[in-house]
Amino acid sequence: DAGITQSPRHKVTETGTPVTLRCHQTENHRYMYWYRQDPGHGLRLIHYSYGVKDTDKGEVSDGYSVSRSKTEDFLLTLESATSSQTSVYFCAISESEIAPSYEQYFGPGTRLTVT
Amino acid sequence: AQTVTQSQPEMSVQEAETVTLSCTYDTSESDYYLFWYKQPPSRQMILVIRQEAYKQQNATENRFSVNFQKAAKSFSLKISDSQLGDAAMYFCAYRRGNTDKLIFGTGTRLQVFP
């Protein structure tokens, strides 16, 4: 299994509070992604990174920001959480010297509830 | 924009039987990859099988195989000799050749009965 961890694994927070989710990899993969999973929508891309300090928006980026200051860490921040951001969040990684770029490996997910 | 459609929200199969999950996609690209991911109750996303668009031969991984119909933009997953451990959500996904972004379908929940 690819070495991907997400923290926290579960979080309950109140509307209007800031929240940061962390994705950490030990595989030296170049690309990192944040997805959210909601019933009836599958997984949708929020933001992704193609290198340190290089990030871009995905399909559902409104209300989210990201940062990648080190190869191994990709942070997702909800500046002011809303109930519509209640979801399961997945981090994924791809492309290293030994892993082909077309395969993405997923972390265990973070269940976020905004009350 | 590329889209992926899974028209079967739920499917069921008897243990040891065969089941086929459907997926269609829409793209104007010629270079792309297609994937099936499995998500068991643990929530972990597991890559089951992939298909390169330039390959005519259908991909096979043990009991899992695909029927890739490029002209029809169809990519179905066949599970043979179904096992109880195959029960999960299955997601079809598309990736354009020169990017790494995956576009997912909405998923099919597969139940396996003994």
mmCIF file with all atom_site columns, C-alpha atoms in Angstrom:
data_model
loop_
_atom_site.group_PDB
_atom_site.id
_atom_site.type_symbol
_atom_site.label_atom_id
_atom_site.label_alt_id
_atom_site.label_comp_id
_atom_site.label_asym_id
_atom_site.label_entity_id
_atom_site.label_seq_id
_atom_site.pdbx_PDB_ins_code
_atom_site.Cartn_x
_atom_site.Cartn_y
_atom_site.Cartn_z
_atom_site.occupancy
_atom_site.B_iso_or_equiv
_atom_site.pdbx_formal_charge
_atom_site.auth_seq_id
_atom_site.auth_comp_id
_atom_site.auth_asym_id
_atom_site.auth_atom_id
_atom_site.pdbx_PDB_model_num
ATOM 1   C CA . ASP A 1 1   ? 0.000   0.000   0.000   1.00 0.00 ? 1   ASP A CA 1
ATOM 2   C CA . ALA A 1 2   ? 1.131   3.521   -0.793  1.00 0.00 ? 2   ALA A CA 1
ATOM 3   C CA . GLY A 1 3   ? 2.125   5.421   2.342   1.00 0.00 ? 3   GLY A CA 1
ATOM 4   C CA . ILE A 1 4   ? -0.631  7.984   2.595   1.00 0.00 ? 4   ILE A CA 1
ATOM 5   C CA . THR A 1 5   ? -2.101  9.194   5.857   1.00 0.00 ? 5   THR A CA 1
ATOM 6   C CA . GLN A 1 6   ? -4.828  11.718  6.492   1.00 0.00 ? 6   GLN A CA 1
ATOM 7   C CA . SER A 1 7   ? -5.464  13.605  9.687   1.00 0.00 ? 7   SER A CA 1
ATOM 8   C CA . PRO A 1 8   ? -7.775  13.893  11.399  1.00 0.00 ? 8   PRO A CA 1
ATOM 9   C CA . ARG A 1 9   ? -9.801  10.853  10.385  1.00 0.00 ? 9   ARG A CA 1
ATOM 10  C CA . HIS A 1 10  ? -12.983 12.264  11.859  1.00 0.00 ? 10  HIS A CA 1
ATOM 11  C CA . LYS A 1 11  ? -13.891 15.818  12.772  1.00 0.00 ? 11  LYS A CA 1
ATOM 12  C CA . VAL A 1 12  ? -17.014 17.611  13.898  1.00 0.00 ? 12  VAL A CA 1
ATOM 13  C CA . THR A 1 13  ? -16.938 21.383  13.736  1.00 0.00 ? 13  THR A CA 1
ATOM 14  C CA . GLU A 1 14  ? -19.312 24.310  13.863  1.00 0.00 ? 14  GLU A CA 1
ATOM 15  C CA . THR A 1 15  ? -20.401 26.517  11.002  1.00 0.00 ? 15  THR A CA 1
ATOM 16  C CA . GLY A 1 16  ? -18.069 29.445  10.502  1.00 0.00 ? 16  GLY A CA 1
ATOM 17  C CA . THR A 1 17  ? -14.974 27.884  12.037  1.00 0.00 ? 17  THR A CA 1
ATOM 18  C CA . PRO A 1 18  ? -11.773 27.294  10.063  1.00 0.00 ? 18  PRO A CA 1
ATOM 19  C CA . VAL A 1 19  ? -10.735 23.698  9.448   1.00 0.00 ? 19  VAL A CA 1
ATOM 20  C CA . THR A 1 20  ? -7.509  22.250  8.063   1.00 0.00 ? 20  THR A CA 1
ATOM 21  C CA . LEU A 1 21  ? -7.141  18.698  6.841   1.00 0.00 ? 21  LEU A CA 1
ATOM 22  C CA . ARG A 1 22  ? -3.716  17.220  6.330   1.00 0.00 ? 22  ARG A CA 1
ATOM 23  C CA . CYS A 1 23  ? -2.500  14.680  3.813   1.00 0.00 ? 23  CYS A CA 1
ATOM 24  C CA . HIS A 1 24  ? 0.939   13.202  4.326   1.00 0.00 ? 24  HIS A CA 1
ATOM 25  C CA . GLN A 1 25  ? 2.764   10.850  1.958   1.00 0.00 ? 25  GLN A CA 1
ATOM 26  C CA . THR A 1 26  ? 6.003   8.958   2.329   1.00 0.00 ? 26  THR A CA 1
ATOM 27  C CA . GLU A 1 27  ? 6.267   7.898   -1.337  1.00 0.00 ? 27  GLU A CA 1
ATOM 28  C CA . ASN A 1 28  ? 7.795   11.026  -2.885  1.00 0.00 ? 28  ASN A CA 1
ATOM 29  C CA . HIS A 1 29  ? 4.961   11.259  -5.405  1.00 0.00 ? 29  HIS A CA 1
ATOM 30  C CA . ARG A 1 30  ? 4.835   14.408  -7.473  1.00 0.00 ? 30  ARG A CA 1
ATOM 31  C CA . TYR A 1 31  ? 1.062   14.902  -7.717  1.00 0.00 ? 31  TYR A CA 1
ATOM 32  C CA . MET A 1 32  ? -1.337  15.230  -4.795  1.00 0.00 ? 32  MET A CA 1
ATOM 33  C CA . TYR A 1 33  ? -5.102  15.685  -4.900  1.00 0.00 ? 33  TYR A CA 1
ATOM 34  C CA . TRP A 1 34  ? -8.034  16.466  -2.672  1.00 0.00 ? 34  TRP A CA 1
ATOM 35  C CA . TYR A 1 35  ? -11.436 14.979  -3.478  1.00 0.00 ? 35  TYR A CA 1
ATOM 36  C CA . ARG A 1 36  ? -14.745 15.090  -1.688  1.00 0.00 ? 36  ARG A CA 1
ATOM 37  C CA . GLN A 1 37  ? -17.225 12.240  -1.775  1.00 0.00 ? 37  GLN A CA 1
ATOM 38  C CA . ASP A 1 38  ? -20.944 12.837  -1.451  1.00 0.00 ? 38  ASP A CA 1
ATOM 39  C CA . PRO A 1 39  ? -23.898 10.512  -2.073  1.00 0.00 ? 39  PRO A CA 1
ATOM 40  C CA . GLY A 1 40  ? -25.078 10.732  -5.672  1.00 0.00 ? 40  GLY A CA 1
ATOM 41  C CA . HIS A 1 41  ? -21.944 12.563  -6.811  1.00 0.00 ? 41  HIS A CA 1
ATOM 42  C CA . GLY A 1 42  ? -19.120 10.074  -6.575  1.00 0.00 ? 42  GLY A CA 1
ATOM 43  C CA . LEU A 1 43  ? -15.744 11.711  -5.960  1.00 0.00 ? 43  LEU A CA 1
ATOM 44  C CA . ARG A 1 44  ? -15.166 15.263  -7.139  1.00 0.00 ? 44  ARG A CA 1
ATOM 45  C CA . LEU A 1 45  ? -11.830 17.012  -7.386  1.00 0.00 ? 45  LEU A CA 1
ATOM 46  C CA . ILE A 1 46  ? -11.380 20.047  -5.142  1.00 0.00 ? 46  ILE A CA 1
ATOM 47  C CA . HIS A 1 47  ? -7.751  21.051  -5.723  1.00 0.00 ? 47  HIS A CA 1
ATOM 48  C CA . TYR A 1 48  ? -4.585  19.381  -6.830  1.00 0.00 ? 48  TYR A CA 1
ATOM 49  C CA . SER A 1 49  ? -0.854  19.996  -6.727  1.00 0.00 ? 49  SER A CA 1
ATOM 50  C CA . TYR A 1 50  ? 1.785   19.136  -9.298  1.00 0.00 ? 50  TYR A CA 1
ATOM 51  C CA . GLY A 1 51  ? 4.746   20.131  -7.138  1.00 0.00 ? 51  GLY A CA 1
ATOM 52  C CA . VAL A 1 52  ? 5.820   22.149  -4.138  1.00 0.00 ? 52  VAL A CA 1
ATOM 53  C CA . LYS A 1 53  ? 3.966   25.481  -4.176  1.00 0.00 ? 53  LYS A CA 1
ATOM 54  C CA . ASP A 1 54  ? 2.276   24.528  -7.475  1.00 0.00 ? 54  ASP A CA 1
ATOM 55  C CA . THR A 1 55  ? -1.464  24.055  -7.109  1.00 0.00 ? 55  THR A CA 1
ATOM 56  C CA . ASP A 1 56  ? -4.560  24.382  -9.252  1.00 0.00 ? 56  ASP A CA 1
ATOM 57  C CA . LYS A 1 57  ? -8.311  24.325  -8.860  1.00 0.00 ? 57  LYS A CA 1
ATOM 58  C CA . GLY A 1 58  ? -10.528 21.371  -9.502  1.00 0.00 ? 58  GLY A CA 1
ATOM 59  C CA . GLU A 1 59  ? -14.216 21.009  -10.158 1.00 0.00 ? 59  GLU A CA 1
ATOM 60  C CA . VAL A 1 60  ? -15.522 22.121  -6.737  1.00 0.00 ? 60  VAL A CA 1
ATOM 61  C CA . SER A 1 61  ? -12.907 24.525  -5.364  1.00 0.00 ? 61  SER A CA 1
ATOM 62  C CA . ASP A 1 62  ? -15.156 27.297  -3.999  1.00 0.00 ? 62  ASP A CA 1
ATOM 63  C CA . GLY A 1 63  ? -14.741 27.668  -0.235  1.00 0.00 ? 63  GLY A CA 1
ATOM 64  C CA . TYR A 1 64  ? -11.488 25.698  -0.144  1.00 0.00 ? 64  TYR A CA 1
ATOM 65  C CA . SER A 1 65  ? -7.812  26.600  -0.294  1.00 0.00 ? 65  SER A CA 1
ATOM 66  C CA . VAL A 1 66  ? -4.724  24.417  -0.345  1.00 0.00 ? 66  VAL A CA 1
ATOM 67  C CA . SER A 1 67  ? -1.040  24.665  0.350   1.00 0.00 ? 67  SER A CA 1
ATOM 68  C CA . ARG A 1 68  ? 1.948   22.490  -0.370  1.00 0.00 ? 68  ARG A CA 1
ATOM 69  C CA . SER A 1 69  ? 5.176   23.699  1.186   1.00 0.00 ? 69  SER A CA 1
ATOM 70  C CA . LYS A 1 70  ? 6.828   20.265  1.196   1.00 0.00 ? 70  LYS A CA 1
ATOM 71  C CA . THR A 1 71  ? 6.623   17.331  -1.197  1.00 0.00 ? 71  THR A CA 1
ATOM 72  C CA . GLU A 1 72  ? 5.108   15.121  1.463   1.00 0.00 ? 72  GLU A CA 1
ATOM 73  C CA . ASP A 1 73  ? 2.352   17.376  2.800   1.00 0.00 ? 73  ASP A CA 1
ATOM 74  C CA . PHE A 1 74  ? -0.770  18.767  1.149   1.00 0.00 ? 74  PHE A CA 1
ATOM 75  C CA . LEU A 1 75  ? -3.130  20.798  3.319   1.00 0.00 ? 75  LEU A CA 1
ATOM 76  C CA . LEU A 1 76  ? -6.775  21.525  2.607   1.00 0.00 ? 76  LEU A CA 1
ATOM 77  C CA . THR A 1 77  ? -8.312  24.483  4.428   1.00 0.00 ? 77  THR A CA 1
ATOM 78  C CA . LEU A 1 78  ? -11.917 25.442  4.822   1.00 0.00 ? 78  LEU A CA 1
ATOM 79  C CA . GLU A 1 79  ? -11.640 29.095  5.787   1.00 0.00 ? 79  GLU A CA 1
ATOM 80  C CA . SER A 1 80  ? -15.163 29.266  7.201   1.00 0.00 ? 80  SER A CA 1
ATOM 81  C CA . ALA A 1 81  ? -16.865 25.882  7.251   1.00 0.00 ? 81  ALA A CA 1
ATOM 82  C CA . THR A 1 82  ? -20.458 25.563  6.041   1.00 0.00 ? 82  THR A CA 1
ATOM 83  C CA . SER A 1 83  ? -22.913 22.694  6.366   1.00 0.00 ? 83  SER A CA 1
ATOM 84  C CA . SER A 1 84  ? -22.596 22.045  2.617   1.00 0.00 ? 84  SER A CA 1
ATOM 85  C CA . GLN A 1 85  ? -18.984 21.068  3.240   1.00 0.00 ? 85  GLN A CA 1
ATOM 86  C CA . THR A 1 86  ? -20.030 18.102  5.354   1.00 0.00 ? 86  THR A CA 1
ATOM 87  C CA . SER A 1 87  ? -18.486 15.260  3.392   1.00 0.00 ? 87  SER A CA 1
ATOM 88  C CA . VAL A 1 88  ? -15.835 12.585  3.263   1.00 0.00 ? 88  VAL A CA 1
ATOM 89  C CA . TYR A 1 89  ? -12.539 13.984  2.014   1.00 0.00 ? 89  TYR A CA 1
ATOM 90  C CA . PHE A 1 90  ? -9.968  11.860  0.235   1.00 0.00 ? 90  PHE A CA 1
ATOM 91  C CA . CYS A 1 91  ? -6.381  12.643  -0.547  1.00 0.00 ? 91  CYS A CA 1
ATOM 92  C CA . ALA A 1 92  ? -4.692  10.900  -3.466  1.00 0.00 ? 92  ALA A CA 1
ATOM 93  C CA . ILE A 1 93  ? -1.177  10.802  -4.900  1.00 0.00 ? 93  ILE A CA 1
ATOM 94  C CA . SER A 1 94  ? 0.346   9.812   -8.197  1.00 0.00 ? 94  SER A CA 1
ATOM 95  C CA . GLU A 1 95  ? 3.596   9.600   -10.133 1.00 0.00 ? 95  GLU A CA 1
ATOM 96  C CA . SER A 1 96  ? 6.930   8.770   -8.684  1.00 0.00 ? 96  SER A CA 1
ATOM 97  C CA . GLU A 1 97  ? 10.064  7.236   -10.131 1.00 0.00 ? 97  GLU A CA 1
ATOM 98  C CA . ILE A 1 98  ? 8.631   3.775   -9.633  1.00 0.00 ? 98  ILE A CA 1
ATOM 99  C CA . ALA A 1 99  ? 4.877   4.384   -9.909  1.00 0.00 ? 99  ALA A CA 1
ATOM 100 C CA . PRO A 1 100 ? 3.248   5.137   -13.255 1.00 0.00 ? 100 PRO A CA 1
ATOM 101 C CA . SER A 1 101 ? 1.533   8.489   -13.548 1.00 0.00 ? 101 SER A CA 1
ATOM 102 C CA . TYR A 1 102 ? -1.839  7.095   -14.522 1.00 0.00 ? 102 TYR A CA 1
ATOM 103 C CA . GLU A 1 103 ? -2.383  5.352   -11.188 1.00 0.00 ? 103 GLU A CA 1
ATOM 104 C CA . GLN A 1 104 ? -3.695  7.302   -8.242  1.00 0.00 ? 104 GLN A CA 1
ATOM 105 C CA . TYR A 1 105 ? -3.402  5.940   -4.726  1.00 0.00 ? 105 TYR A CA 1
ATOM 106 C CA . PHE A 1 106 ? -5.925  7.060   -2.165  1.00 0.00 ? 106 PHE A CA 1
ATOM 107 C CA . GLY A 1 107 ? -5.675  7.807   1.517   1.00 0.00 ? 107 GLY A CA 1
ATOM 108 C CA . PRO A 1 108 ? -8.147  6.412   4.073   1.00 0.00 ? 108 PRO A CA 1
ATOM 109 C CA . GLY A 1 109 ? -10.423 9.469   4.025   1.00 0.00 ? 109 GLY A CA 1
ATOM 110 C CA . THR A 1 110 ? -11.529 12.061  6.562   1.00 0.00 ? 110 THR A CA 1
ATOM 111 C CA . ARG A 1 111 ? -15.167 12.325  7.608   1.00 0.00 ? 111 ARG A CA 1
ATOM 112 C CA . LEU A 1 112 ? -15.979 15.970  8.286   1.00 0.00 ? 112 LEU A CA 1
ATOM 113 C CA . THR A 1 113 ? -19.270 17.048  9.819   1.00 0.00 ? 113 THR A CA 1
ATOM 114 C CA . VAL A 1 114 ? -20.176 20.733  9.992   1.00 0.00 ? 114 VAL A CA 1
ATOM 115 C CA . THR A 1 115 ? -23.011 21.459  12.417  1.00 0.00 ? 115 THR A CA 1
ATOM 116 C CA . ALA B 2 1   ? -16.327 18.626  -20.649 1.00 0.00 ? 1   ALA B CA 1
ATOM 117 C CA . GLN B 2 2   ? -15.775 14.996  -19.971 1.00 0.00 ? 2   GLN B CA 1
ATOM 118 C CA . THR B 2 3   ? -18.480 13.114  -18.086 1.00 0.00 ? 3   THR B CA 1
ATOM 119 C CA . VAL B 2 4   ? -18.801 9.612   -16.696 1.00 0.00 ? 4   VAL B CA 1
ATOM 120 C CA . THR B 2 5   ? -22.196 7.966   -16.207 1.00 0.00 ? 5   THR B CA 1
ATOM 121 C CA . GLN B 2 6   ? -23.058 4.910   -14.163 1.00 0.00 ? 6   GLN B CA 1
ATOM 122 C CA . SER B 2 7   ? -26.734 4.214   -14.691 1.00 0.00 ? 7   SER B CA 1
ATOM 123 C CA . GLN B 2 8   ? -27.074 1.396   -12.146 1.00 0.00 ? 8   GLN B CA 1
ATOM 124 C CA . PRO B 2 9   ? -27.189 2.737   -8.584  1.00 0.00 ? 9   PRO B CA 1
ATOM 125 C CA . GLU B 2 10  ? -27.443 -0.798  -7.197  1.00 0.00 ? 10  GLU B CA 1
ATOM 126 C CA . MET B 2 11  ? -26.818 -4.307  -8.444  1.00 0.00 ? 11  MET B CA 1
ATOM 127 C CA . SER B 2 12  ? -26.939 -7.697  -6.787  1.00 0.00 ? 12  SER B CA 1
ATOM 128 C CA . VAL B 2 13  ? -25.477 -11.076 -7.617  1.00 0.00 ? 13  VAL B CA 1
ATOM 129 C CA . GLN B 2 14  ? -25.461 -14.564 -6.168  1.00 0.00 ? 14  GLN B CA 1
ATOM 130 C CA . GLU B 2 15  ? -22.162 -15.883 -4.913  1.00 0.00 ? 15  GLU B CA 1
ATOM 131 C CA . ALA B 2 16  ? -20.212 -17.700 -7.677  1.00 0.00 ? 16  ALA B CA 1
ATOM 132 C CA . GLU B 2 17  ? -22.290 -16.043 -10.399 1.00 0.00 ? 17  GLU B CA 1
ATOM 133 C CA . THR B 2 18  ? -21.235 -13.362 -12.880 1.00 0.00 ? 18  THR B CA 1
ATOM 134 C CA . VAL B 2 19  ? -22.301 -9.722  -12.826 1.00 0.00 ? 19  VAL B CA 1
ATOM 135 C CA . THR B 2 20  ? -21.654 -6.816  -15.182 1.00 0.00 ? 20  THR B CA 1
ATOM 136 C CA . LEU B 2 21  ? -21.538 -3.175  -14.111 1.00 0.00 ? 21  LEU B CA 1
ATOM 137 C CA . SER B 2 22  ? -22.110 -0.525  -16.759 1.00 0.00 ? 22  SER B CA 1
ATOM 138 C CA . CYS B 2 23  ? -20.274 2.713   -17.422 1.00 0.00 ? 23  CYS B CA 1
ATOM 139 C CA . THR B 2 24  ? -20.460 5.175   -20.268 1.00 0.00 ? 24  THR B CA 1
ATOM 140 C CA . TYR B 2 25  ? -18.375 8.270   -20.782 1.00 0.00 ? 25  TYR B CA 1
ATOM 141 C CA . ASP B 2 26  ? -18.290 11.273  -22.997 1.00 0.00 ? 26  ASP B CA 1
ATOM 142 C CA . THR B 2 27  ? -15.095 12.755  -24.379 1.00 0.00 ? 27  THR B CA 1
ATOM 143 C CA . SER B 2 28  ? -13.699 14.202  -27.563 1.00 0.00 ? 28  SER B CA 1
ATOM 144 C CA . GLU B 2 29  ? -10.162 13.161  -26.639 1.00 0.00 ? 29  GLU B CA 1
ATOM 145 C CA . SER B 2 30  ? -8.378  10.242  -28.268 1.00 0.00 ? 30  SER B CA 1
ATOM 146 C CA . ASP B 2 31  ? -5.765  9.683   -25.559 1.00 0.00 ? 31  ASP B CA 1
ATOM 147 C CA . TYR B 2 32  ? -7.249  8.679   -22.219 1.00 0.00 ? 32  TYR B CA 1
ATOM 148 C CA . TYR B 2 33  ? -7.427  6.024   -19.535 1.00 0.00 ? 33  TYR B CA 1
ATOM 149 C CA . LEU B 2 34  ? -10.411 4.379   -17.905 1.00 0.00 ? 34  LEU B CA 1
ATOM 150 C CA . PHE B 2 35  ? -10.488 2.813   -14.461 1.00 0.00 ? 35  PHE B CA 1
ATOM 151 C CA . TRP B 2 36  ? -12.698 0.855   -12.123 1.00 0.00 ? 36  TRP B CA 1
ATOM 152 C CA . TYR B 2 37  ? -12.244 1.503   -8.415  1.00 0.00 ? 37  TYR B CA 1
ATOM 153 C CA . LYS B 2 38  ? -13.733 -0.545  -5.589  1.00 0.00 ? 38  LYS B CA 1
ATOM 154 C CA . GLN B 2 39  ? -14.740 1.039   -2.294  1.00 0.00 ? 39  GLN B CA 1
ATOM 155 C CA . PRO B 2 40  ? -15.597 -1.486  0.426   1.00 0.00 ? 40  PRO B CA 1
ATOM 156 C CA . PRO B 2 41  ? -17.239 -0.443  3.713   1.00 0.00 ? 41  PRO B CA 1
ATOM 157 C CA . SER B 2 42  ? -13.794 0.499   5.023   1.00 0.00 ? 42  SER B CA 1
ATOM 158 C CA . ARG B 2 43  ? -13.985 3.469   2.593   1.00 0.00 ? 43  ARG B CA 1
ATOM 159 C CA . GLN B 2 44  ? -10.586 2.680   1.119   1.00 0.00 ? 44  GLN B CA 1
ATOM 160 C CA . MET B 2 45  ? -10.473 3.292   -2.647  1.00 0.00 ? 45  MET B CA 1
ATOM 161 C CA . ILE B 2 46  ? -8.889  0.314   -4.380  1.00 0.00 ? 46  ILE B CA 1
ATOM 162 C CA . LEU B 2 47  ? -7.920  0.263   -8.049  1.00 0.00 ? 47  LEU B CA 1
ATOM 163 C CA . VAL B 2 48  ? -9.461  -2.823  -9.655  1.00 0.00 ? 48  VAL B CA 1
ATOM 164 C CA . ILE B 2 49  ? -8.539  -2.490  -13.299 1.00 0.00 ? 49  ILE B CA 1
ATOM 165 C CA . ARG B 2 50  ? -7.475  0.059   -15.904 1.00 0.00 ? 50  ARG B CA 1
ATOM 166 C CA . GLN B 2 51  ? -7.783  0.325   -19.663 1.00 0.00 ? 51  GLN B CA 1
ATOM 167 C CA . GLU B 2 52  ? -5.707  2.451   -22.009 1.00 0.00 ? 52  GLU B CA 1
ATOM 168 C CA . ALA B 2 53  ? -7.810  3.887   -24.825 1.00 0.00 ? 53  ALA B CA 1
ATOM 169 C CA . TYR B 2 54  ? -5.189  3.079   -27.451 1.00 0.00 ? 54  TYR B CA 1
ATOM 170 C CA . LYS B 2 55  ? -5.317  -0.625  -26.612 1.00 0.00 ? 55  LYS B CA 1
ATOM 171 C CA . GLN B 2 56  ? -7.930  -2.670  -28.423 1.00 0.00 ? 56  GLN B CA 1
ATOM 172 C CA . GLN B 2 57  ? -7.548  -5.652  -26.151 1.00 0.00 ? 57  GLN B CA 1
ATOM 173 C CA . ASN B 2 58  ? -9.826  -5.668  -23.118 1.00 0.00 ? 58  ASN B CA 1
ATOM 174 C CA . ALA B 2 59  ? -8.017  -5.559  -19.778 1.00 0.00 ? 59  ALA B CA 1
ATOM 175 C CA . THR B 2 60  ? -8.270  -8.526  -17.419 1.00 0.00 ? 60  THR B CA 1
ATOM 176 C CA . GLU B 2 61  ? -7.232  -8.928  -13.794 1.00 0.00 ? 61  GLU B CA 1
ATOM 177 C CA . ASN B 2 62  ? -8.041  -12.376 -12.427 1.00 0.00 ? 62  ASN B CA 1
ATOM 178 C CA . ARG B 2 63  ? -11.849 -12.516 -12.002 1.00 0.00 ? 63  ARG B CA 1
ATOM 179 C CA . PHE B 2 64  ? -12.298 -8.937  -13.225 1.00 0.00 ? 64  PHE B CA 1
ATOM 180 C CA . SER B 2 65  ? -12.465 -8.026  -16.884 1.00 0.00 ? 65  SER B CA 1
ATOM 181 C CA . VAL B 2 66  ? -13.734 -5.119  -18.922 1.00 0.00 ? 66  VAL B CA 1
ATOM 182 C CA . ASN B 2 67  ? -15.662 -4.754  -22.143 1.00 0.00 ? 67  ASN B CA 1
ATOM 183 C CA . PHE B 2 68  ? -14.226 -1.617  -23.716 1.00 0.00 ? 68  PHE B CA 1
ATOM 184 C CA . GLN B 2 69  ? -16.254 -0.337  -26.650 1.00 0.00 ? 69  GLN B CA 1
ATOM 185 C CA . LYS B 2 70  ? -14.418 2.792   -27.758 1.00 0.00 ? 70  LYS B CA 1
ATOM 186 C CA . ALA B 2 71  ? -16.809 3.852   -30.507 1.00 0.00 ? 71  ALA B CA 1
ATOM 187 C CA . ALA B 2 72  ? -19.789 3.476   -28.194 1.00 0.00 ? 72  ALA B CA 1
ATOM 188 C CA . LYS B 2 73  ? -17.842 5.076   -25.301 1.00 0.00 ? 73  LYS B CA 1
ATOM 189 C CA . SER B 2 74  ? -18.767 2.199   -23.068 1.00 0.00 ? 74  SER B CA 1
ATOM 190 C CA . PHE B 2 75  ? -16.611 0.580   -20.377 1.00 0.00 ? 75  PHE B CA 1
ATOM 191 C CA . SER B 2 76  ? -18.331 -2.194  -18.441 1.00 0.00 ? 76  SER B CA 1
ATOM 192 C CA . LEU B 2 77  ? -16.837 -4.302  -15.652 1.00 0.00 ? 77  LEU B CA 1
ATOM 193 C CA . LYS B 2 78  ? -17.507 -8.016  -15.481 1.00 0.00 ? 78  LYS B CA 1
ATOM 194 C CA . ILE B 2 79  ? -16.949 -9.845  -12.215 1.00 0.00 ? 79  ILE B CA 1
ATOM 195 C CA . SER B 2 80  ? -16.827 -13.611 -12.596 1.00 0.00 ? 80  SER B CA 1
ATOM 196 C CA . ASP B 2 81  ? -17.251 -16.155 -9.805  1.00 0.00 ? 81  ASP B CA 1
ATOM 197 C CA . SER B 2 82  ? -18.492 -13.437 -7.457  1.00 0.00 ? 82  SER B CA 1
ATOM 198 C CA . GLN B 2 83  ? -17.365 -13.620 -3.860  1.00 0.00 ? 83  GLN B CA 1
ATOM 199 C CA . LEU B 2 84  ? -18.811 -12.131 -0.698  1.00 0.00 ? 84  LEU B CA 1
ATOM 200 C CA . GLY B 2 85  ? -15.759 -9.885  -0.499  1.00 0.00 ? 85  GLY B CA 1
ATOM 201 C CA . ASP B 2 86  ? -16.704 -8.286  -3.806  1.00 0.00 ? 86  ASP B CA 1
ATOM 202 C CA . ALA B 2 87  ? -19.582 -6.468  -2.114  1.00 0.00 ? 87  ALA B CA 1
ATOM 203 C CA . ALA B 2 88  ? -18.720 -2.772  -2.340  1.00 0.00 ? 88  ALA B CA 1
ATOM 204 C CA . MET B 2 89  ? -19.309 0.470   -4.199  1.00 0.00 ? 89  MET B CA 1
ATOM 205 C CA . TYR B 2 90  ? -17.730 0.432   -7.633  1.00 0.00 ? 90  TYR B CA 1
ATOM 206 C CA . PHE B 2 91  ? -16.710 3.632   -9.347  1.00 0.00 ? 91  PHE B CA 1
ATOM 207 C CA . CYS B 2 92  ? -15.873 4.087   -12.977 1.00 0.00 ? 92  CYS B CA 1
ATOM 208 C CA . ALA B 2 93  ? -13.341 6.859   -13.653 1.00 0.00 ? 93  ALA B CA 1
ATOM 209 C CA . TYR B 2 94  ? -11.830 8.642   -16.641 1.00 0.00 ? 94  TYR B CA 1
ATOM 210 C CA . ARG B 2 95  ? -8.482  10.358  -16.985 1.00 0.00 ? 95  ARG B CA 1
ATOM 211 C CA . ARG B 2 96  ? -7.442  12.408  -19.968 1.00 0.00 ? 96  ARG B CA 1
ATOM 212 C CA . GLY B 2 97  ? -4.045  11.344  -21.271 1.00 0.00 ? 97  GLY B CA 1
ATOM 213 C CA . ASN B 2 98  ? -2.011  14.470  -20.573 1.00 0.00 ? 98  ASN B CA 1
ATOM 214 C CA . THR B 2 99  ? -3.448  15.335  -17.171 1.00 0.00 ? 99  THR B CA 1
ATOM 215 C CA . ASP B 2 100 ? -3.778  13.452  -13.958 1.00 0.00 ? 100 ASP B CA 1
ATOM 216 C CA . LYS B 2 101 ? -7.267  14.531  -12.969 1.00 0.00 ? 101 LYS B CA 1
ATOM 217 C CA . LEU B 2 102 ? -9.749  11.735  -12.499 1.00 0.00 ? 102 LEU B CA 1
ATOM 218 C CA . ILE B 2 103 ? -13.425 12.195  -13.295 1.00 0.00 ? 103 ILE B CA 1
ATOM 219 C CA . PHE B 2 104 ? -15.638 9.740   -11.447 1.00 0.00 ? 104 PHE B CA 1
ATOM 220 C CA . GLY B 2 105 ? -19.068 8.331   -12.052 1.00 0.00 ? 105 GLY B CA 1
ATOM 221 C CA . THR B 2 106 ? -21.617 8.292   -9.250  1.00 0.00 ? 106 THR B CA 1
ATOM 222 C CA . GLY B 2 107 ? -20.984 4.668   -8.356  1.00 0.00 ? 107 GLY B CA 1
ATOM 223 C CA . THR B 2 108 ? -22.810 1.332   -8.315  1.00 0.00 ? 108 THR B CA 1
ATOM 224 C CA . ARG B 2 109 ? -23.414 -0.477  -5.050  1.00 0.00 ? 109 ARG B CA 1
ATOM 225 C CA . LEU B 2 110 ? -22.904 -4.217  -5.519  1.00 0.00 ? 110 LEU B CA 1
ATOM 226 C CA . GLN B 2 111 ? -24.458 -6.686  -3.103  1.00 0.00 ? 111 GLN B CA 1
ATOM 227 C CA . VAL B 2 112 ? -23.376 -10.306 -3.114  1.00 0.00 ? 112 VAL B CA 1
ATOM 228 C CA . PHE B 2 113 ? -25.751 -12.887 -1.679  1.00 0.00 ? 113 PHE B CA 1
ATOM 229 C CA . PRO B 2 114 ? -24.642 -16.303 -0.417  1.00 0.00 ? 114 PRO B CA 1
#
